[in-house]
Coordinates of C-alpha atoms in Angstrom, one line a residue:
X1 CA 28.6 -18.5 -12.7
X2 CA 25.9 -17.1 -10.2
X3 CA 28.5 -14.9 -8.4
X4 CA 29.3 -13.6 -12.2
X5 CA 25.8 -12.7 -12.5
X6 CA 25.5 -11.6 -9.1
X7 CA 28.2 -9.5 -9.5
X8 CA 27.0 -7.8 -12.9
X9 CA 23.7 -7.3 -12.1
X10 CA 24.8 -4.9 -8.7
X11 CA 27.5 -3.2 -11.0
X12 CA 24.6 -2.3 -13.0
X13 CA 22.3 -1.2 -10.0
X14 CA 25.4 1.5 -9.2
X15 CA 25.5 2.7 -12.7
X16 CA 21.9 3.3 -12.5
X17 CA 22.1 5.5 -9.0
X18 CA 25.5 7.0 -10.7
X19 CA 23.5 8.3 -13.5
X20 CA 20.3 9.9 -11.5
X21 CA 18.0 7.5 -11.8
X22 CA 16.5 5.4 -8.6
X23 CA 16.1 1.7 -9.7
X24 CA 13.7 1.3 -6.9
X25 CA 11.2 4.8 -6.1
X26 CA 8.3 4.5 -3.8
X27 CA 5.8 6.4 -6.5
X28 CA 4.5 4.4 -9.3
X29 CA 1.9 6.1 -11.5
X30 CA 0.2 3.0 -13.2
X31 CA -2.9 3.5 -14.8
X32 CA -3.9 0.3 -16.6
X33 CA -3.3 -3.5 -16.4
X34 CA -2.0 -5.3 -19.2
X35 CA -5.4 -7.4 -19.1
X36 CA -7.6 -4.7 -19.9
X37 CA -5.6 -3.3 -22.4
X38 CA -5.8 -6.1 -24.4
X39 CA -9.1 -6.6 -23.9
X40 CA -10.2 -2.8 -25.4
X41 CA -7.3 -2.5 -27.5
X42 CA -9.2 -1.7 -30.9
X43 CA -10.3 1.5 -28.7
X44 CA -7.3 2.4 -27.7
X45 CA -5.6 1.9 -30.8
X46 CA -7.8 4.0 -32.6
X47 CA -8.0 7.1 -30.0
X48 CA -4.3 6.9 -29.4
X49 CA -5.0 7.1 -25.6
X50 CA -1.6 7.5 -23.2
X51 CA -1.2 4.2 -21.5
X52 CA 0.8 3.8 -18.4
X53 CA 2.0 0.5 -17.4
X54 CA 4.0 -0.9 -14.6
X55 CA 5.2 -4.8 -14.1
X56 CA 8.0 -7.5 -14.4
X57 CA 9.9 -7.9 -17.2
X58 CA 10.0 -11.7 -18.1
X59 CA 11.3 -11.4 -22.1
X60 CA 13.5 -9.8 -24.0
X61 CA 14.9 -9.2 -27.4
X62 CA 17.1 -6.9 -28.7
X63 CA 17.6 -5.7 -32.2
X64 CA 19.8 -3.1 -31.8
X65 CA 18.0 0.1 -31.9
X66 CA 14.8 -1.9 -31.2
X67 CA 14.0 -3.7 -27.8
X68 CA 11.0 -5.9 -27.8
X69 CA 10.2 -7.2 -24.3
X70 CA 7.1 -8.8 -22.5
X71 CA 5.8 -7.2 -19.5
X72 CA 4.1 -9.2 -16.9
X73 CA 1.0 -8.0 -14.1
X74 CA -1.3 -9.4 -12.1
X75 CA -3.5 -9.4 -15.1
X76 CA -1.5 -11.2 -17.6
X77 CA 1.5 -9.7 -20.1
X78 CA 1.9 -7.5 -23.1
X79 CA 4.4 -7.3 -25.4
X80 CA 6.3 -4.2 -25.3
X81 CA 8.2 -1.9 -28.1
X82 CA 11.3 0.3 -26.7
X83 CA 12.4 2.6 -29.6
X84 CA 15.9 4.3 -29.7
X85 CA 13.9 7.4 -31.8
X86 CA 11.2 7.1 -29.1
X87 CA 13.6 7.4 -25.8
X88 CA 15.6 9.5 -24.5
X89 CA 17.1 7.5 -21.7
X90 CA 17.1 4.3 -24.5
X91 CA 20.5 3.9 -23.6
X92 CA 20.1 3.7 -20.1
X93 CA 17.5 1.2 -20.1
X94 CA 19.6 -1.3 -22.6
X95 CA 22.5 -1.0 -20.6
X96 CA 20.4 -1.3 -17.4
X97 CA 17.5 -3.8 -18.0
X98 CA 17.6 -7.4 -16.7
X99 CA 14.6 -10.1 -17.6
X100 CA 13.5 -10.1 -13.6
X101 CA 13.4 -6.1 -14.0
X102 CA 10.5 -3.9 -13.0
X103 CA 9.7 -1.3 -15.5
X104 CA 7.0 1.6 -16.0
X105 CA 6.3 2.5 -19.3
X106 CA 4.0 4.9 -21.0
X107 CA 2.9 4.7 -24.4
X108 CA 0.5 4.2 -26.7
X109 CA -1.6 0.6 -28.4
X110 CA 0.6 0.1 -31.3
X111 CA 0.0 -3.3 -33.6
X112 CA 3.2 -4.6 -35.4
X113 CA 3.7 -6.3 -38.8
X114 CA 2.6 -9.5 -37.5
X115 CA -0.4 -8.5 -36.2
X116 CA 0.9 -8.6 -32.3
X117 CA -1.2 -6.2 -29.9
X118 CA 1.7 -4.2 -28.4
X119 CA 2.7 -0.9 -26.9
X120 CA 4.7 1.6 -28.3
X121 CA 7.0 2.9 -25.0
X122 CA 7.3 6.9 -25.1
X123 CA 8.9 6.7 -21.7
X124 CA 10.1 4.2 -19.4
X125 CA 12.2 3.8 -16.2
X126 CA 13.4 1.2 -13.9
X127 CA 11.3 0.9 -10.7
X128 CA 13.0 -2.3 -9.4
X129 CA 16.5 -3.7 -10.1
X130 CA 16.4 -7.3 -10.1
X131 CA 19.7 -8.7 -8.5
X132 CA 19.1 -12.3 -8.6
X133 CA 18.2 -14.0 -11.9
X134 CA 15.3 -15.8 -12.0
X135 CA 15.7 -19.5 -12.8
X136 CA 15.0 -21.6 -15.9
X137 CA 13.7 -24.6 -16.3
X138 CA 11.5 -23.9 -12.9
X139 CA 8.3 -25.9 -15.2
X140 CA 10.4 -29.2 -14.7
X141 CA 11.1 -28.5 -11.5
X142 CA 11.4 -32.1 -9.4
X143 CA 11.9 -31.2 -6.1
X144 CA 8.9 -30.5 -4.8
X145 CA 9.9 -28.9 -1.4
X146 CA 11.6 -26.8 -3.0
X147 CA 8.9 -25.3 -4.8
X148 CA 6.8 -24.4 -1.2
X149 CA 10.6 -23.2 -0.2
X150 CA 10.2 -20.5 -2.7
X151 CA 6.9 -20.3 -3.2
X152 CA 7.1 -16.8 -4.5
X153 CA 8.9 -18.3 -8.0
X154 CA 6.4 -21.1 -7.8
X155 CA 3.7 -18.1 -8.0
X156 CA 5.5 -16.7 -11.2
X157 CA 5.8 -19.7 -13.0
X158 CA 3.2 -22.0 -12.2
X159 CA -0.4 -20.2 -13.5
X160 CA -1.9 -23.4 -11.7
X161 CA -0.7 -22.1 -7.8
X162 CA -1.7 -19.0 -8.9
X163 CA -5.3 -19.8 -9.7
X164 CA -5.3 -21.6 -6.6
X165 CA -4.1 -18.8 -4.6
X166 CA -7.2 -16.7 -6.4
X167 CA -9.8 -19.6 -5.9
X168 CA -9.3 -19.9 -2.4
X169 CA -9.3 -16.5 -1.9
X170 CA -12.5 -16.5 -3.6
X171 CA -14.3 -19.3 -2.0
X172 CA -13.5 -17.7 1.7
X173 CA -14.9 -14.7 0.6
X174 CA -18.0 -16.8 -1.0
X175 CA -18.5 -18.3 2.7
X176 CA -18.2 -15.1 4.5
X177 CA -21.1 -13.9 2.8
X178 CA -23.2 -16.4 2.9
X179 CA -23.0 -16.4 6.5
X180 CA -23.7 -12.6 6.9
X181 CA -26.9 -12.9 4.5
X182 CA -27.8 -15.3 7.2
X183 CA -27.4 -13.7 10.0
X184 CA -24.2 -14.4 11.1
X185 CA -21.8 -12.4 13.3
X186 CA -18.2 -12.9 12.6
X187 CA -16.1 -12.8 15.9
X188 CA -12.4 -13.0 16.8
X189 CA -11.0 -15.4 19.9
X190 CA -7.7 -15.8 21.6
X191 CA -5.3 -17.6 19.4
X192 CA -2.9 -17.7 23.0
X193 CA -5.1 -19.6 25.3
X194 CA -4.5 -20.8 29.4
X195 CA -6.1 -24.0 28.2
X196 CA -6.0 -25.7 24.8
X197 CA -9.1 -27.2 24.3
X198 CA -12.0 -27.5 21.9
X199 CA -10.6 -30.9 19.8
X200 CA -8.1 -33.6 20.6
X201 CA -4.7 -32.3 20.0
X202 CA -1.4 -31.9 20.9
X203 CA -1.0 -28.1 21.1
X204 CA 2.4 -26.2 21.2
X205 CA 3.2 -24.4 24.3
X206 CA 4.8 -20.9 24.0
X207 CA 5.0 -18.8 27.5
X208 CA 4.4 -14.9 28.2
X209 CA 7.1 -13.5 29.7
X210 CA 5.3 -10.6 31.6
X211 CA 2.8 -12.8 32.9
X212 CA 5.4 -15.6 33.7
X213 CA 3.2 -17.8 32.6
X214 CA 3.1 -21.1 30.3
X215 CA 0.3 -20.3 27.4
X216 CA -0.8 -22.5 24.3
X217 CA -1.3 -22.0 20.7
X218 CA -5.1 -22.6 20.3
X219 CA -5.8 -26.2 18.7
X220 CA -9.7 -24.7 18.3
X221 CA -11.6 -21.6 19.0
X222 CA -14.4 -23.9 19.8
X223 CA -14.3 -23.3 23.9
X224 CA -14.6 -19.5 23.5
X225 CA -17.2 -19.2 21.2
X226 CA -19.4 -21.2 22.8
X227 CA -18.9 -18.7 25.6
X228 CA -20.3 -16.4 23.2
X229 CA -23.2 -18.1 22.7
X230 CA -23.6 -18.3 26.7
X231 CA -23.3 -14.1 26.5
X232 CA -26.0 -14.1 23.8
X233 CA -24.7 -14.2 20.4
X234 CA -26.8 -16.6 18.6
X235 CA -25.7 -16.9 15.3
X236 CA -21.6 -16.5 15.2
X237 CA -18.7 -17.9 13.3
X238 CA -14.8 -17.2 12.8
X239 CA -12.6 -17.8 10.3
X240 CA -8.7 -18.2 11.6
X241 CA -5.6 -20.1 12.2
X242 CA -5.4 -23.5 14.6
X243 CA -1.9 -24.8 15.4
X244 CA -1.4 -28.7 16.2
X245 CA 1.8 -30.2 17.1
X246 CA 1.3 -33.4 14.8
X247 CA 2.4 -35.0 11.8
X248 CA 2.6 -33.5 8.0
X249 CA 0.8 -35.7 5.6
X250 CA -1.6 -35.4 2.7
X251 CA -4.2 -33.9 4.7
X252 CA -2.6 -32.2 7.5
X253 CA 0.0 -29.2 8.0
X254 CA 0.6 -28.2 11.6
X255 CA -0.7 -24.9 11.3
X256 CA -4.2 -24.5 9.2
X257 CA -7.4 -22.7 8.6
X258 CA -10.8 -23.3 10.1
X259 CA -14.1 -22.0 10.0
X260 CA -15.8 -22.8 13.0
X261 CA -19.7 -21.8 13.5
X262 CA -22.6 -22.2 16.3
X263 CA -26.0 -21.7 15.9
X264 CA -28.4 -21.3 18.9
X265 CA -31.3 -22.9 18.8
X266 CA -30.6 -25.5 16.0
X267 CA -29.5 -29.1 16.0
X268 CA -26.8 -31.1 13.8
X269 CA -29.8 -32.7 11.6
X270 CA -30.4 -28.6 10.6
X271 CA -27.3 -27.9 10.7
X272 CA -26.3 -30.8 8.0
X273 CA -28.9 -29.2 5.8
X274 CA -27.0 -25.7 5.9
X275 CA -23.9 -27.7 4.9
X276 CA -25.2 -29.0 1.8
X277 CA -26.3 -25.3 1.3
X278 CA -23.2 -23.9 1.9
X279 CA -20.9 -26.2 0.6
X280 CA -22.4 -28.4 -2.6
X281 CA -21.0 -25.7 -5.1
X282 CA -17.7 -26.8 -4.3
X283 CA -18.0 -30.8 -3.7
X284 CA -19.4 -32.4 -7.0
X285 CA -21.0 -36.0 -6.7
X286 CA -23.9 -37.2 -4.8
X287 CA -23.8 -36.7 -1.1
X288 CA -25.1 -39.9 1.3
X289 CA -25.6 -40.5 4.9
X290 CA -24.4 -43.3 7.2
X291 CA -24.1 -44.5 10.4
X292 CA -20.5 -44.9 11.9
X293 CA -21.5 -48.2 13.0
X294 CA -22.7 -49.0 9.4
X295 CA -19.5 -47.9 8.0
X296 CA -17.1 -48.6 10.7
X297 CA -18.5 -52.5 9.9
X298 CA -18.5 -51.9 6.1
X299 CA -14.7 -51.1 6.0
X300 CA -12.8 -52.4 9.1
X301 CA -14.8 -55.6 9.2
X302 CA -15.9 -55.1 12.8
X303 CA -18.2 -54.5 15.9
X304 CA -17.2 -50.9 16.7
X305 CA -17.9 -51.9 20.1
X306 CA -15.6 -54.2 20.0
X307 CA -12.8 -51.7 19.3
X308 CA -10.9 -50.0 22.8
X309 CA -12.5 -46.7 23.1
X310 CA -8.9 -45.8 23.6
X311 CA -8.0 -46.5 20.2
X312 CA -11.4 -46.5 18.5
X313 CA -10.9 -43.4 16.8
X314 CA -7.4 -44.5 15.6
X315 CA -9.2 -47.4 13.9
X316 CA -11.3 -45.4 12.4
X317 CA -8.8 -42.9 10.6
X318 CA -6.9 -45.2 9.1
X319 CA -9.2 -48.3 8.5
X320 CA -12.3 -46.8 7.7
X321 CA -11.9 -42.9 6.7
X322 CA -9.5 -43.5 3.9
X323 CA -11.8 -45.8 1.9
X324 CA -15.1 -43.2 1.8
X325 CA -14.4 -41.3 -1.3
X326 CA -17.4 -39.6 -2.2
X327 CA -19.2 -37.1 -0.4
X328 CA -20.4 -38.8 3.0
X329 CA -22.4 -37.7 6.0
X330 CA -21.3 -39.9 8.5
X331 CA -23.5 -39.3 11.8
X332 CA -23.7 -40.6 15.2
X333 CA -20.3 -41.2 16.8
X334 CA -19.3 -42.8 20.0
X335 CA -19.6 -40.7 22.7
X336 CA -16.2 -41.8 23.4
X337 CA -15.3 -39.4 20.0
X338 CA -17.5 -36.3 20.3
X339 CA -16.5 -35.7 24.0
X340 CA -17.9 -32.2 23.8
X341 CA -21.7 -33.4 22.1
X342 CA -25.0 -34.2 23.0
X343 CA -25.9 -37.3 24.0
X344 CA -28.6 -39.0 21.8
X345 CA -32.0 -39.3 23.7
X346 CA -32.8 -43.0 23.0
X347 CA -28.9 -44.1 23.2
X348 CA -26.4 -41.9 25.8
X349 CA -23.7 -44.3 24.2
X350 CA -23.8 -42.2 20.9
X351 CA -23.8 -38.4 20.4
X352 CA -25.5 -36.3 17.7
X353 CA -23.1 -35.4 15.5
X354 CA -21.6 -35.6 11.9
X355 CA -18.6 -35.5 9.6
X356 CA -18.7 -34.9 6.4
X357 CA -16.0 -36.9 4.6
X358 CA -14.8 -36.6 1.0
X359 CA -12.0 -38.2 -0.7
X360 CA -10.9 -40.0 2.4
X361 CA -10.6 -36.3 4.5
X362 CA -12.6 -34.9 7.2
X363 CA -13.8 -31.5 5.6
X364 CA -16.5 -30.8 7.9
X365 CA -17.2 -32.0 11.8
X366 CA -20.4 -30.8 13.4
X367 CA -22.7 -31.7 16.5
X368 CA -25.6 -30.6 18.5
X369 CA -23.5 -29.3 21.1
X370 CA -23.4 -30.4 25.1
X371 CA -24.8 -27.8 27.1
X372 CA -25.1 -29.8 30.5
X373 CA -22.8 -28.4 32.6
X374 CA -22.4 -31.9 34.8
X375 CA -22.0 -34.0 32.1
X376 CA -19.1 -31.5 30.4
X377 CA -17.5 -31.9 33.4
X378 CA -17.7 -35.4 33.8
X379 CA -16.7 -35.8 30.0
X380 CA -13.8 -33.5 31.0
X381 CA -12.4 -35.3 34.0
X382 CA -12.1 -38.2 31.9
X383 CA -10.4 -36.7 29.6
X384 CA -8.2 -35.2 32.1
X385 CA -7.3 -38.7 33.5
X386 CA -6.6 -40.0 29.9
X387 CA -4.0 -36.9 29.4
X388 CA -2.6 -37.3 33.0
X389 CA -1.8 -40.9 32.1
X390 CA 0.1 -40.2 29.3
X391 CA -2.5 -39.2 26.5
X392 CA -1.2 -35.6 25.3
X393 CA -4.1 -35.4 22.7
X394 CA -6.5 -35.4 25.2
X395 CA -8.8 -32.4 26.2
X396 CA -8.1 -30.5 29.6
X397 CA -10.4 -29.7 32.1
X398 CA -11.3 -26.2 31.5
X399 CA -12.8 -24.4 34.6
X400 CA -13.4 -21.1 33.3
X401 CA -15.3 -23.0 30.2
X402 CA -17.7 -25.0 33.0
X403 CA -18.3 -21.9 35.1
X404 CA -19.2 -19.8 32.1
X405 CA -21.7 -23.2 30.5
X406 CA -23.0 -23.4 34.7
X407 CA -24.7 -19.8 33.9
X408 CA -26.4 -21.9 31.0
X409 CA -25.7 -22.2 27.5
X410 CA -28.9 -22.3 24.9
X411 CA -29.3 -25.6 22.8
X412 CA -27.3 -25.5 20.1
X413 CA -25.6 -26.3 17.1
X414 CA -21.3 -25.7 15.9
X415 CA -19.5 -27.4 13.0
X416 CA -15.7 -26.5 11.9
X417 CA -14.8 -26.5 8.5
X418 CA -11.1 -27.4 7.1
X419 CA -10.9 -24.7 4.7
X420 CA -7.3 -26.1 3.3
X421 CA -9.5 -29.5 2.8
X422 CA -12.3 -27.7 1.1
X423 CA -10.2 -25.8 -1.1
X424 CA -8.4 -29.2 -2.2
X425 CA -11.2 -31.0 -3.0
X426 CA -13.2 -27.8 -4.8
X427 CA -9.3 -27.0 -7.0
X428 CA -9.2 -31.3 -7.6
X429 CA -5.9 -31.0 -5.6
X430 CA -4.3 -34.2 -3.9
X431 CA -2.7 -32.8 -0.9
X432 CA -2.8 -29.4 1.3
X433 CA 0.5 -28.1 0.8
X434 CA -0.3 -27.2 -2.5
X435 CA -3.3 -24.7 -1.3
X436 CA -1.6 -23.5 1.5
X437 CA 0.7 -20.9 0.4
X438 CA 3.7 -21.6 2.6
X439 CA 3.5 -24.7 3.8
X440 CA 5.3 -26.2 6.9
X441 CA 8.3 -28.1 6.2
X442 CA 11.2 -29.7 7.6
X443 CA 14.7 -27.1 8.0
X444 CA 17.0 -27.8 5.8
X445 CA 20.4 -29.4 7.0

């Protein structure tokens, strides 16, 4: 049945170029979107103004001498007229046009017996020759993979992804300029780093053949812009890809979007303040603040230092994270945690630092940040060990890093934001495959 279709629709293509017309030229010459159209359409109907439109064709019914078809933007659709009186190449189009099509018309507003806000097509032409039907049915669509698969018929049929698609889009731009009104200098780092570093993570290895030489997808920027801060950029953030070899699940997808930020001069309590500033617009509910040793005890029923530091955090993810489900600041980790945070004054055991946690996920982790080159190093070396006996998660030794904090770092502040987690919880989405566009997912067999 497909191959039939298949078949007809390229037989059709050939008949097009046979007959002088390109089904798919470069020059379109568009000059309004079915959207606003609609919108001023008393205007327009009443000064008769030429219209040109351009967009997908995703209805059609034919009467004969009379095609009525709805044409579909960015914007929205219209319904369109095509008039055998009206065109010259009428036949062509009839014999030519699929629903999947791409069409430009021109015409004029035109309202029909039933009232229906049209336009009446003075010319029209086939800019893309659909090959491939679309599919029906794609609303009742059960397999979800195969949704993120084809993502792009997802787009055209679900207004929900699109929306989401839009809204994210929006909200990134929302944070970049919030950041530039204060102050902040958006930077770029290396995405292929000698050492992965910056958060515990397995990190997938890739290697430069010109340079012979093993190099990893970054897990976090966090390592190079704090090199920035040591150079004298005080206020900087970037906004970019990380890549960690782990699981898939509700809240993670191997490859994600972060916005990572450091502030010289400022501490986490200031820098939990900015959160709530940046971020309450998009996280509803009222926002507390605990101690992990308060809620590590509240949920898991235990001593956190009672827990291996080996496994400590473990614990914590899946005993005690899950169950916090509206907006928490949870402060003051283990130092076994935050291996690249200050150590609190009146307790070295404990670091200054935060997480914001909503809905059971991590959306924002921020810290006063270590600036002592000998204790980085020491936290490093441990770290080292812990990888060297079998931990791949754990954070490398990075010389360069140390070298570039031994010519002195200023106090400071960073944070990193999981923009795929924000965006959930802002679009009341359960999972981060459905706000990330294409997903990761496993081959098909």
């Amino acid at each position: 049945m497909l191959d039939d279709i298949l078949k007809e629709r390229f037989k059709r293509r050939e008949q097009l170029i046979a007959a002088g017309s390109d089904p798919y030229p470069a020059t379109i010459k568009r000059t309004a979107l079915a959207e606003a159209v609609l919108k001023d359409f008393a205007a327009l109907l009443k000064k008769k103004t030429k219209l040109t439109l351009a967009g997908r064709v995703i209805g059609s019914r034919d009467q004969g001498n009379l095609i009525f078809a709805d044409l579909s933007d960015a914007s929205g659709k219209i319904q369109i007229i095509l008039k055998k009186d009206n065109l010259k190449n009428y036949k062509e189009i009839k014999a030519g046009m699929d629903i999947g099509d791409f069409l430009e018309v021109s015409g004029i507003a035109f309202k029909t017996a039933r009232g229906e806000k049209s336009l009446e097509v003075k010319s029209a032409r086939i800019i893309t020759k659909s090959i491939r039907p679309l599919p029906s049915g794609w609303h009742g669509f059960k397999d979800v993979e195969e949704r993120f698969r084809k993502r792009y018929l997802d787009l055209l049929f679900n207004p929900d992804v699109k929306d989401k698609a839009i809204r994210r889009s929006e909200i990134i731009r929302e944070l970049r300029d919030l950041l530039a009104k204060e102050g902040f200098l958006e930077v770029e780092t290396p995405i292929l780093q000698p050492v992965p570093g910056g958060a515990k993570a397995r990190p997938f290895v890739t290697h430069h053949n010109a340079l012979d030489t093993d190099l990893y997808l970054r897990i976090a920027p966090e390592l190079y812009l704090k090199r920035l801060l040591v150079g004298g950029l005080e206020k900087i953030f970037e906004i970019g890809r990380n890549f960690r070899n782990e699981g898939m699940d509700r809240d993670h997808n191997p490859e994600f979007t972060m916005l990572e930020m450091y502030w010289a001069y400022q501490d986490y309590k200031g820098l939990m303040k900015f959160v709530q500033k940046m971020l309450k617009k998009y996280i509803p509910g009222k926002w507390s603040v605990v101690t992990f040793a308060e809620i590590f005890k509240k949920h898991s029923g235990k001593d956190y230092k009672s827990v291996d530091a080996k496994i400590l955090d473990e614990v914590f993810k899946h005993e005690v994270r899950p169950k916090i489900i509206s907006p928490t600041f949870v402060i003051d980790y283990p130092e076994s945690i935050m291996a690249l945070a200050k150590l609190k004054p009146e307790n070295s055991s404990l670091t200054e630092s935060f997480q914001l946690i909503v809905d059971g996920a991590e959306i924002v982790k921020g810290f006063s940040e270590m600036n002592d080159p000998v204790i980085q190093r020491a936290q490093m070396e441990r770290q080292e060990k812990a990888f060297r006996a079998g931990d791949q998660e754990s954070t490398r030794v990075d010389e360069d890093f140390l070298e570039a904090l031994e010519y002195g770092m200023p106090p400071a502040a960073g944070l990193g934001i999981g923009i795929d987690r924000l965006i959930a919880v802002a679009t009341k989405t359960n999972a981060v495959k459905e706000i990330i566009l294409f997903p990761m997912l496993k081959p098909k067999e």
